[in-house]
């Protein structure tokens, strides 16, 4: 089965840039989606199809995907960005895979 | 406002059954594939099952195949998850989520299912 790995945690200084990786074999050939989940809340879509932002998501959130790594970038990090972040791909049309999740801490 | 609201969770003994419901409001369910995703407390997201917009196609994770059944009633704007032969490892928050072209653009708040070991 397809596996997708993320760092367990990422720390970022207030106002700086955080990057969260999502690694998988040839993941660049797949569409990658990203979700933000704050404690006690449901996930929220922040990036879809590699680099598209849903309405209401700040421009500070961006994504890229190439080779074996997809990346979520949070620019000008704010305290409100503290959350768990999950990447999501479909390995085949029936195999839905989530990444292991990354806890982002804003210092 | 578009919304998904899950219900039906609770404490159930091993081997028991529960039926979860997910009611949609603010949009018509019949245009979308719908999914169930679960999350063990403190752990990551795990996909459980999906159902096509017209209910004709369903898919399951291997871990629940043969025990869980997803269904829908578009007239009631509701998706269901019938869970039988429950195990301790099924303990999780179960989320209902809407599929918008292979990504999940709307999530419910979840319902907690607890199966003691």
Coordinates of N, CA and C in Angstrom, one line a residue:
Chain A
X1 N 0.8 -1.2 0.0 CA 0.0 0.0 0.0 C 0.9 1.3 0.0
X2 N 0.3 2.3 -0.5 CA 1.1 3.6 -0.7 C 1.2 4.2 0.7
X3 N 2.4 4.7 1.0 CA 2.7 5.3 2.3 C 3.1 6.8 2.1
X4 N 2.6 7.6 3.0 CA 2.9 9.0 2.9 C 3.4 9.5 4.3
X5 N 4.6 10.1 4.3 CA 5.2 10.4 5.6 C 5.4 11.9 5.8
X6 N 5.2 12.4 7.0 CA 5.3 13.8 7.4 C 6.2 13.9 8.6
X7 N 6.9 15.0 8.8 CA 7.6 15.2 10.1 C 6.6 15.2 11.2
X8 N 7.0 14.7 12.4 CA 6.1 14.7 13.5 C 5.7 16.2 14.0
X9 N 6.7 17.0 13.9 CA 6.5 18.4 14.4 C 7.4 19.4 13.6
X10 N 6.9 20.6 13.6 CA 7.6 21.7 13.0 C 7.4 22.9 13.9
X11 N 8.4 23.6 14.2 CA 8.3 24.8 15.0 C 8.7 26.0 14.1
X12 N 8.0 27.1 14.3 CA 8.3 28.3 13.5 C 8.1 29.6 14.4
X13 N 9.0 30.5 14.2 CA 8.9 31.8 15.0 C 7.8 32.6 14.4
X14 N 7.1 33.3 15.3 CA 6.0 34.2 14.9 C 6.5 35.1 13.8
X15 N 5.7 35.1 12.7 CA 6.0 36.0 11.5 C 7.0 35.4 10.5
X16 N 7.5 34.2 10.8 CA 8.4 33.6 9.9 C 7.7 32.5 9.1
X17 N 8.5 31.7 8.3 CA 7.9 30.8 7.4 C 8.0 29.4 7.8
X18 N 6.9 28.6 7.8 CA 7.0 27.2 8.1 C 6.8 26.4 6.9
X19 N 7.6 25.3 6.7 CA 7.4 24.4 5.6 C 7.1 23.0 6.2
X20 N 6.1 22.3 5.6 CA 5.7 21.0 6.1 C 5.8 20.1 4.9
X21 N 6.6 19.0 5.0 CA 6.8 18.1 3.9 C 5.9 16.9 4.0
X22 N 5.6 16.4 2.8 CA 4.8 15.2 2.7 C 5.4 14.3 1.6
X23 N 6.1 13.2 2.1 CA 6.9 12.4 1.2 C 6.2 11.1 0.8
X24 N 6.3 10.8 -0.5 CA 5.8 9.5 -1.0 C 6.4 9.2 -2.3
X25 N 6.4 8.0 -2.7 CA 7.0 7.6 -4.0 C 6.3 8.2 -5.1
X26 N 7.1 9.1 -5.9 CA 6.6 9.8 -7.0 C 5.3 10.5 -6.7
X27 N 5.2 11.1 -5.6 CA 4.0 11.9 -5.2 C 3.7 13.0 -6.1
X28 N 4.8 13.5 -6.8 CA 4.6 14.6 -7.7 C 3.6 14.2 -8.9
X29 N 3.4 13.0 -9.1 CA 2.4 12.5 -10.1 C 1.0 12.5 -9.6
X30 N 0.8 12.8 -8.4 CA -0.5 12.7 -7.8 C -1.0 14.1 -7.4
X31 N -2.3 14.3 -7.2 CA -2.8 15.5 -6.6 C -2.7 15.4 -5.1
X32 N -2.2 16.4 -4.4 CA -2.0 16.4 -3.0 C -2.9 17.5 -2.4
X33 N -3.6 17.2 -1.3 CA -4.5 18.1 -0.6 C -4.0 18.2 0.8
X34 N -4.3 19.3 1.4 CA -3.8 19.6 2.8 C -5.0 20.1 3.7
X35 N -5.0 19.6 4.9 CA -6.0 19.9 5.9 C -5.3 20.4 7.2
X36 N -6.0 21.4 7.8 CA -5.6 21.9 9.1 C -6.6 21.4 10.1
X37 N -6.1 21.0 11.2 CA -7.0 20.5 12.3 C -6.5 21.1 13.6
X38 N -7.3 21.9 14.2 CA -7.0 22.5 15.5 C -7.6 21.6 16.6
X39 N -7.1 21.6 17.8 CA -7.6 20.7 18.9 C -9.1 20.8 19.1
X40 N -9.7 19.6 19.1 CA -11.1 19.5 19.3 C -12.0 19.9 18.2
X41 N -11.4 20.2 17.0 CA -12.2 20.6 15.9 C -12.0 19.6 14.7
X42 N -12.9 19.8 13.7 CA -12.8 19.0 12.5 C -11.7 19.5 11.6
X43 N -11.2 18.7 10.7 CA -10.2 19.2 9.7 C -10.9 20.2 8.8
X44 N -10.0 21.1 8.3 CA -10.4 22.2 7.4 C -9.5 22.1 6.2
X45 N -10.0 22.1 5.0 CA -9.2 22.1 3.8 C -8.5 23.4 3.6
X46 N -7.2 23.4 3.4 CA -6.4 24.6 3.2 C -5.8 24.7 1.9
X47 N -5.5 23.6 1.3 CA -4.9 23.5 -0.1 C -5.5 22.3 -0.8
X48 N -5.9 22.5 -2.0 CA -6.3 21.3 -2.8 C -5.6 21.3 -4.1
X49 N -5.4 20.1 -4.7 CA -4.7 19.9 -5.9 C -3.4 20.6 -5.9
X50 N -2.6 20.3 -5.0 CA -1.2 20.8 -4.9 C -1.0 22.2 -4.4
X51 N -1.8 23.2 -5.1 CA -1.4 24.6 -4.8 C -2.6 25.5 -4.9
X52 N -3.8 25.0 -4.7 CA -5.0 25.8 -4.8 C -5.6 26.1 -3.5
X53 N -6.0 27.3 -3.2 CA -6.5 27.7 -1.9 C -8.1 27.8 -2.0
X54 N -8.8 27.2 -1.1 CA -10.3 27.4 -1.1 C -10.5 28.8 -0.7
X55 N -11.7 29.3 -1.0 CA -12.1 30.6 -0.6 C -12.1 30.7 1.0
X56 N -11.5 31.8 1.5 CA -11.5 32.0 2.9 C -10.2 31.6 3.5
X57 N -9.3 30.9 2.8 CA -8.0 30.6 3.3 C -7.0 31.7 2.9
X58 N -6.2 32.2 3.9 CA -5.3 33.3 3.6 C -4.3 32.9 2.5
X59 N -3.8 33.9 1.8 CA -2.8 33.7 0.8 C -1.5 33.3 1.4
X60 N -1.3 33.4 2.8 CA -0.1 33.0 3.4 C 0.1 31.4 3.3
X61 N -1.0 30.7 3.0 CA -0.9 29.3 2.8 C -0.7 29.0 1.3
X62 N 0.4 28.2 1.0 CA 0.6 27.8 -0.3 C 1.2 26.4 -0.4
X63 N 1.1 25.8 -1.6 CA 1.6 24.4 -1.7 C 2.4 24.2 -3.0
X64 N 3.2 23.2 -3.0 CA 3.9 22.8 -4.2 C 4.0 21.2 -4.1
X65 N 4.4 20.7 -5.3 CA 4.5 19.2 -5.3 C 5.4 18.8 -6.5
X66 N 6.4 18.1 -6.2 CA 7.3 17.6 -7.3 C 8.1 16.4 -6.8
X67 N 8.4 15.6 -7.7 CA 9.2 14.4 -7.4 C 8.6 13.6 -6.3
X68 N 9.3 13.4 -5.2 CA 8.9 12.5 -4.1 C 8.4 13.3 -2.9
X69 N 8.2 14.7 -3.1 CA 7.9 15.5 -1.9 C 6.9 16.6 -2.3
X70 N 5.8 16.7 -1.5 CA 4.9 17.8 -1.6 C 5.1 18.6 -0.4
X71 N 4.9 19.9 -0.5 CA 5.2 20.9 0.6 C 4.1 21.9 0.8
X72 N 3.7 22.0 2.1 CA 2.8 23.1 2.5 C 3.7 24.2 3.1
X73 N 3.5 25.4 2.7 CA 4.2 26.5 3.2 C 3.3 27.5 3.9
X74 N 3.6 27.9 5.1 CA 2.9 28.9 5.8 C 3.8 30.1 6.0
X75 N 3.4 31.2 5.3 CA 4.3 32.4 5.4 C 3.7 33.3 6.5
X76 N 4.6 34.1 7.1 CA 4.2 35.1 8.1 C 3.3 34.4 9.2
X77 N 3.9 33.3 9.7 CA 3.1 32.5 10.7 C 2.5 33.3 11.8
X78 N 1.3 32.9 12.1 CA 0.5 33.6 13.2 C 0.2 32.5 14.3
X79 N -0.1 33.0 15.5 CA -0.4 32.1 16.6 C -1.6 31.2 16.2
X80 N -2.5 31.8 15.4 CA -3.7 31.0 15.1 C -3.4 29.9 14.1
X81 N -2.2 29.8 13.6 CA -1.8 28.7 12.6 C -1.4 27.5 13.4
X82 N -1.3 27.6 14.7 CA -0.9 26.4 15.4 C -2.0 25.3 15.3
X83 N -1.6 24.1 14.8 CA -2.5 23.1 14.5 C -1.8 21.9 14.0
X84 N -2.5 20.8 13.8 CA -2.0 19.6 13.1 C -2.4 19.8 11.6
X85 N -1.4 19.4 10.8 CA -1.6 19.5 9.3 C -1.4 18.1 8.7
X86 N -2.4 17.7 7.8 CA -2.4 16.4 7.2 C -2.4 16.6 5.7
X87 N -1.5 15.9 5.0 CA -1.6 15.8 3.5 C -2.5 14.6 3.2
X88 N -3.0 14.6 1.9 CA -4.0 13.6 1.5 C -3.8 13.3 0.0
X89 N -3.7 12.1 -0.3 CA -3.6 11.7 -1.7 C -4.5 10.5 -2.0
X90 N -4.7 10.2 -3.3 CA -5.4 9.0 -3.7 C -4.3 8.2 -4.4
X91 N -4.0 7.0 -3.9 CA -3.0 6.2 -4.5 C -3.6 5.6 -5.8
X92 N -4.8 5.1 -5.7 CA -5.5 4.6 -6.9 C -6.9 5.3 -6.7
X93 N -7.8 4.9 -7.6 CA -9.1 5.5 -7.5 C -9.9 5.0 -6.2
X94 N -9.3 4.0 -5.6 CA -10.0 3.5 -4.4 C -9.2 3.5 -3.1
X95 N -8.0 4.0 -3.2 CA -7.1 4.0 -2.0 C -6.8 5.4 -1.6
X96 N -7.6 5.8 -0.6 CA -7.4 7.1 0.0 C -6.4 7.1 1.1
X97 N -5.4 7.9 1.1 CA -4.3 7.9 2.0 C -4.1 9.3 2.6
X98 N -4.0 9.3 3.9 CA -3.6 10.5 4.7 C -2.2 10.4 5.1
X99 N -1.5 11.5 5.2 CA -0.2 11.5 5.8 C -0.3 11.3 7.3
X100 N 0.8 11.2 7.9 CA 0.9 10.9 9.4 C 0.6 12.1 10.2
X101 N 0.6 13.3 9.7 CA 0.3 14.5 10.4 C 1.5 15.2 11.0
X102 N 1.5 16.5 11.0 CA 2.5 17.3 11.5 C 2.0 18.4 12.4
X103 N 2.5 18.4 13.6 CA 2.1 19.4 14.6 C 2.9 20.7 14.4
X104 N 2.3 21.8 14.1 CA 3.0 23.1 13.9 C 2.8 23.9 15.2
X105 N 4.0 24.3 15.7 CA 4.0 25.2 16.9 C 4.6 26.5 16.5
X106 N 3.9 27.6 16.9 CA 4.4 28.9 16.6 C 5.0 29.5 17.9
X107 N 6.3 29.8 17.8 CA 7.0 30.3 19.0 C 6.9 31.8 19.2
Chain B
X1 N -25.9 28.3 5.2 CA -24.6 27.8 5.5 C -24.5 26.3 5.2
X2 N -23.5 25.8 4.5 CA -23.4 24.4 4.3 C -22.9 23.7 5.6
X3 N -23.5 22.6 5.9 CA -23.1 21.9 7.2 C -23.3 20.4 7.1
X4 N -22.5 19.7 7.8 CA -22.7 18.3 8.0 C -22.7 18.0 9.5
X5 N -23.7 17.3 10.0 CA -23.8 17.0 11.4 C -24.0 15.5 11.6
X6 N -23.0 14.9 12.3 CA -23.0 13.5 12.6 C -23.7 13.2 13.9
X7 N -24.2 12.0 14.1 CA -24.8 11.6 15.3 C -24.8 10.0 15.4
X8 N -25.1 9.5 16.5 CA -25.2 8.1 16.7 C -24.1 7.4 17.4
X9 N -23.1 8.2 17.7 CA -21.9 7.6 18.4 C -22.3 7.2 19.9
X10 N -21.4 6.5 20.5 CA -21.6 6.2 21.9 C -20.7 5.1 22.4
X11 N -21.0 4.5 23.5 CA -20.3 3.4 24.1 C -21.0 2.1 23.7
X12 N -20.3 1.2 23.2 CA -20.8 -0.1 22.8 C -19.8 -1.2 23.1
X13 N -20.3 -2.3 23.5 CA -19.5 -3.4 23.9 C -18.9 -4.1 22.7
X14 N -17.7 -4.7 22.8 CA -17.2 -5.5 21.7 C -18.2 -6.5 21.1
X15 N -18.2 -6.5 19.8 CA -19.2 -7.4 19.1 C -20.5 -6.7 18.9
X16 N -20.7 -5.5 19.4 CA -22.0 -4.8 19.3 C -22.0 -4.0 18.0
X17 N -23.2 -3.3 17.8 CA -23.4 -2.6 16.6 C -23.8 -1.1 16.9
X18 N -23.6 -0.3 16.0 CA -24.0 1.1 16.0 C -24.3 1.6 14.6
X19 N -25.2 2.5 14.5 CA -25.5 3.2 13.2 C -25.2 4.6 13.3
X20 N -24.3 5.2 12.6 CA -24.0 6.6 12.5 C -24.8 7.2 11.4
X21 N -25.2 8.5 11.7 CA -25.9 9.3 10.7 C -25.2 10.6 10.4
X22 N -25.3 11.1 9.2 CA -24.7 12.3 8.9 C -25.7 13.1 8.0
X23 N -26.2 14.2 8.6 CA -27.3 15.0 8.0 C -26.6 16.2 7.4
X24 N -26.9 16.4 6.1 CA -26.4 17.6 5.4 C -27.5 18.7 5.3
X25 N -27.0 19.9 5.4 CA -27.9 21.1 5.3 C -27.2 22.2 4.5
X26 N -28.0 23.0 3.8 CA -27.4 24.1 3.1 C -26.9 23.7 1.7
X27 N -27.1 22.4 1.3 CA -26.7 22.0 0.0 C -27.4 20.6 -0.2
X28 N -27.4 20.2 -1.5 CA -28.1 18.9 -1.8 C -27.0 17.8 -1.9
X29 N -27.3 16.8 -1.1 CA -26.3 15.7 -0.9 C -26.2 14.9 -2.3
X30 N -27.2 14.9 -3.1 CA -27.3 14.0 -4.2 C -26.3 14.3 -5.3
X31 N -25.5 15.4 -5.2 CA -24.5 15.7 -6.2 C -23.1 15.2 -5.8
X32 N -23.0 14.6 -4.6 CA -21.6 14.4 -4.1 C -21.4 12.9 -3.7
X33 N -20.2 12.4 -3.9 CA -19.7 11.3 -3.2 C -19.6 11.7 -1.7
X34 N -19.8 10.8 -0.8 CA -19.6 11.1 0.6 C -18.7 10.0 1.2
X35 N -18.0 10.4 2.3 CA -17.0 9.6 2.9 C -17.2 9.6 4.4
X36 N -16.7 8.5 5.0 CA -16.5 8.5 6.5 C -15.0 8.4 6.7
X37 N -14.5 9.2 7.6 CA -13.1 9.2 8.0 C -13.0 9.1 9.5
X38 N -12.1 8.3 10.1 CA -12.1 8.3 11.6 C -10.7 8.7 12.1
X39 N -10.7 9.0 13.4 CA -9.5 9.4 14.0 C -9.5 8.9 15.5
X40 N -8.6 8.0 15.7 CA -8.4 7.6 17.1 C -7.9 8.8 17.9
X41 N -8.4 9.0 19.1 CA -7.9 10.1 19.9 C -6.4 10.2 20.0
X42 N -5.9 11.4 19.6 CA -4.5 11.7 19.7 C -3.7 11.1 18.5
X43 N -4.4 10.5 17.5 CA -3.8 9.9 16.3 C -4.2 10.6 15.1
X44 N -3.8 10.0 13.9 CA -4.1 10.7 12.6 C -5.4 10.3 12.0
X45 N -5.7 10.8 10.8 CA -6.9 10.6 10.1 C -6.8 9.3 9.3
X46 N -7.8 8.5 9.3 CA -7.9 7.2 8.6 C -9.2 7.2 7.8
X47 N -9.1 6.9 6.5 CA -10.3 6.8 5.7 C -11.0 5.5 5.9
X48 N -12.3 5.5 6.0 CA -13.1 4.3 6.3 C -13.9 3.8 5.1
X49 N -14.6 4.7 4.5 CA -15.6 4.2 3.5 C -16.0 5.4 2.6
X50 N -16.6 5.1 1.5 CA -17.2 6.1 0.6 C -18.4 5.5 -0.1
X51 N -19.2 6.5 -0.6 CA -20.4 6.1 -1.4 C -20.6 7.1 -2.5
X52 N -21.0 6.6 -3.7 CA -21.2 7.4 -4.8 C -22.5 8.2 -4.6
X53 N -22.6 9.3 -5.4 CA -23.7 10.2 -5.2 C -25.1 9.5 -5.3
X54 N -25.2 8.5 -6.2 CA -26.5 7.9 -6.4 C -26.6 6.6 -5.6
X55 N -25.5 6.3 -4.8 CA -25.6 5.1 -3.9 C -25.2 3.8 -4.6
X56 N -24.8 3.8 -5.8 CA -24.6 2.6 -6.5 C -23.2 2.0 -6.3
X57 N -22.3 2.7 -5.8 CA -21.0 2.3 -5.6 C -20.5 2.6 -4.2
X58 N -19.9 1.6 -3.6 CA -19.4 1.8 -2.2 C -18.0 1.2 -2.2
X59 N -17.1 1.7 -1.3 CA -15.8 1.2 -1.1 C -15.4 1.3 0.4
X60 N -14.6 0.3 0.8 CA -14.3 0.2 2.2 C -12.8 0.0 2.4
X61 N -12.3 0.5 3.6 CA -11.0 0.2 4.0 C -11.0 -1.3 4.4
X62 N -9.8 -1.9 4.2 CA -9.7 -3.4 4.5 C -10.1 -3.6 6.0
X63 N -9.7 -2.7 6.8 CA -9.9 -2.9 8.3 C -11.4 -3.0 8.7
X64 N -12.3 -2.5 7.8 CA -13.7 -2.5 8.2 C -14.6 -3.3 7.2
X65 N -13.9 -3.8 6.1 CA -14.7 -4.5 5.1 C -15.4 -5.8 5.7
X66 N -16.6 -5.9 5.3 CA -17.4 -7.0 5.8 C -18.1 -6.8 7.2
X67 N -17.7 -5.7 7.8 CA -18.3 -5.3 9.1 C -19.1 -4.0 9.1
X68 N -18.6 -3.1 8.2 CA -19.3 -1.8 8.1 C -20.0 -1.7 6.8
X69 N -21.1 -1.0 6.8 CA -21.9 -0.8 5.6 C -22.3 0.7 5.5
X70 N -21.9 1.3 4.4 CA -22.3 2.7 4.1 C -23.5 2.8 3.2
X71 N -24.4 3.7 3.5 CA -25.6 3.9 2.7 C -26.0 5.3 2.7
X72 N -27.0 5.7 1.9 CA -27.4 7.0 1.9 C -28.9 7.1 1.5
X73 N -29.6 8.2 2.0 CA -30.9 8.5 1.6 C -30.9 9.9 1.1
X74 N -30.8 10.1 -0.2 CA -30.7 11.5 -0.7 C -32.0 12.3 -0.4
X75 N -33.1 11.6 -0.4 CA -34.3 12.4 -0.1 C -34.3 13.0 1.3
X76 N -33.6 12.3 2.2 CA -33.4 12.8 3.6 C -32.1 13.6 3.8
X77 N -31.3 13.7 2.7 CA -30.0 14.4 2.8 C -29.1 13.8 3.9
X78 N -29.1 12.5 3.9 CA -28.5 11.8 5.0 C -27.6 10.6 4.5
X79 N -26.4 10.5 5.1 CA -25.6 9.3 4.9 C -25.4 8.5 6.2
X80 N -25.3 7.2 6.0 CA -25.3 6.4 7.2 C -24.0 5.5 7.2
X81 N -23.6 5.1 8.4 CA -22.6 4.1 8.5 C -23.0 3.0 9.5
X82 N -23.4 1.9 9.0 CA -23.8 0.8 9.9 C -22.5 0.0 10.3
X83 N -22.3 -0.1 11.6 CA -21.1 -0.7 12.1 C -21.4 -1.9 12.9
X84 N -21.0 -3.1 12.5 CA -21.3 -4.3 13.2 C -20.0 -5.0 13.7
X85 N -20.1 -5.9 14.6 CA -19.0 -6.6 15.1 C -17.9 -5.7 15.5
X86 N -18.2 -4.7 16.3 CA -17.3 -3.7 16.7 C -16.2 -4.2 17.6
X87 N -15.0 -3.6 17.4 CA -13.8 -4.0 18.1 C -13.2 -2.8 18.8
X88 N -12.3 -3.1 19.8 CA -11.7 -2.0 20.5 C -11.0 -1.0 19.6
X89 N -10.4 -1.6 18.5 CA -9.6 -0.7 17.6 C -10.5 0.1 16.7
X90 N -11.8 0.0 16.8 CA -12.7 0.9 16.1 C -13.0 2.1 16.9
X91 N -12.6 2.2 18.1 CA -12.7 3.4 18.9 C -12.1 4.6 18.2
X92 N -12.9 5.6 18.0 CA -12.5 6.8 17.3 C -13.6 7.8 17.2
X93 N -13.2 9.0 16.8 CA -14.1 10.0 16.3 C -14.4 9.7 14.8
X94 N -15.6 9.6 14.5 CA -16.0 9.4 13.1 C -16.5 10.7 12.4
X95 N -15.8 11.1 11.4 CA -16.2 12.3 10.6 C -16.9 11.9 9.3
X96 N -17.9 12.6 9.0 CA -18.5 12.6 7.7 C -17.9 13.7 6.9
X97 N -17.6 13.4 5.6 CA -17.0 14.5 4.8 C -17.4 14.4 3.3
X98 N -17.5 15.6 2.7 CA -18.0 15.7 1.4 C -16.8 15.7 0.4
X99 N -17.0 14.9 -0.7 CA -16.0 14.8 -1.7 C -16.3 15.8 -2.8
X100 N -15.4 16.7 -3.1 CA -15.5 17.7 -4.2 C -14.4 17.4 -5.1
X101 N -14.5 16.5 -6.0 CA -13.5 16.2 -7.0 C -12.2 15.7 -6.4
X102 N -12.4 14.7 -5.5 CA -11.3 13.9 -4.9 C -10.6 14.6 -3.7
X103 N -11.1 15.8 -3.3 CA -10.7 16.4 -2.0 C -11.9 16.6 -1.2
X104 N -11.6 16.7 0.1 CA -12.7 16.8 1.1 C -12.9 18.3 1.5
X105 N -13.9 18.9 1.0 CA -14.1 20.3 1.2 C -15.0 20.7 2.3
X106 N -15.7 19.8 2.9 CA -16.6 20.1 4.0 C -16.6 18.9 5.0
X107 N -16.4 19.1 6.3 CA -16.4 18.1 7.3 C -17.4 18.4 8.4
X108 N -18.0 17.3 8.9 CA -18.8 17.5 10.1 C -17.9 17.6 11.3
X109 N -18.5 17.8 12.5 CA -17.7 17.9 13.7 C -17.4 16.5 14.4
X110 N -18.0 15.5 13.8 CA -17.6 14.2 14.3 C -18.5 13.6 15.4
X111 N -18.5 12.3 15.5 CA -19.2 11.6 16.6 C -18.3 10.5 17.2
X112 N -18.2 10.5 18.5 CA -17.3 9.6 19.1 C -17.9 8.2 19.3
X113 N -17.1 7.2 18.9 CA -17.5 5.8 19.1 C -16.5 5.2 20.1
X114 N -17.0 4.6 21.1 CA -16.0 4.0 22.1 C -16.4 2.5 22.3
X115 N -15.4 1.6 22.0 CA -15.5 0.2 22.2 C -14.5 -0.2 23.2
X116 N -14.8 -0.5 24.4 CA -13.8 -0.9 25.5 C -13.2 -2.2 25.2
X117 N -11.9 -2.3 25.6 CA -11.2 -3.5 25.4 C -11.4 -4.5 26.5

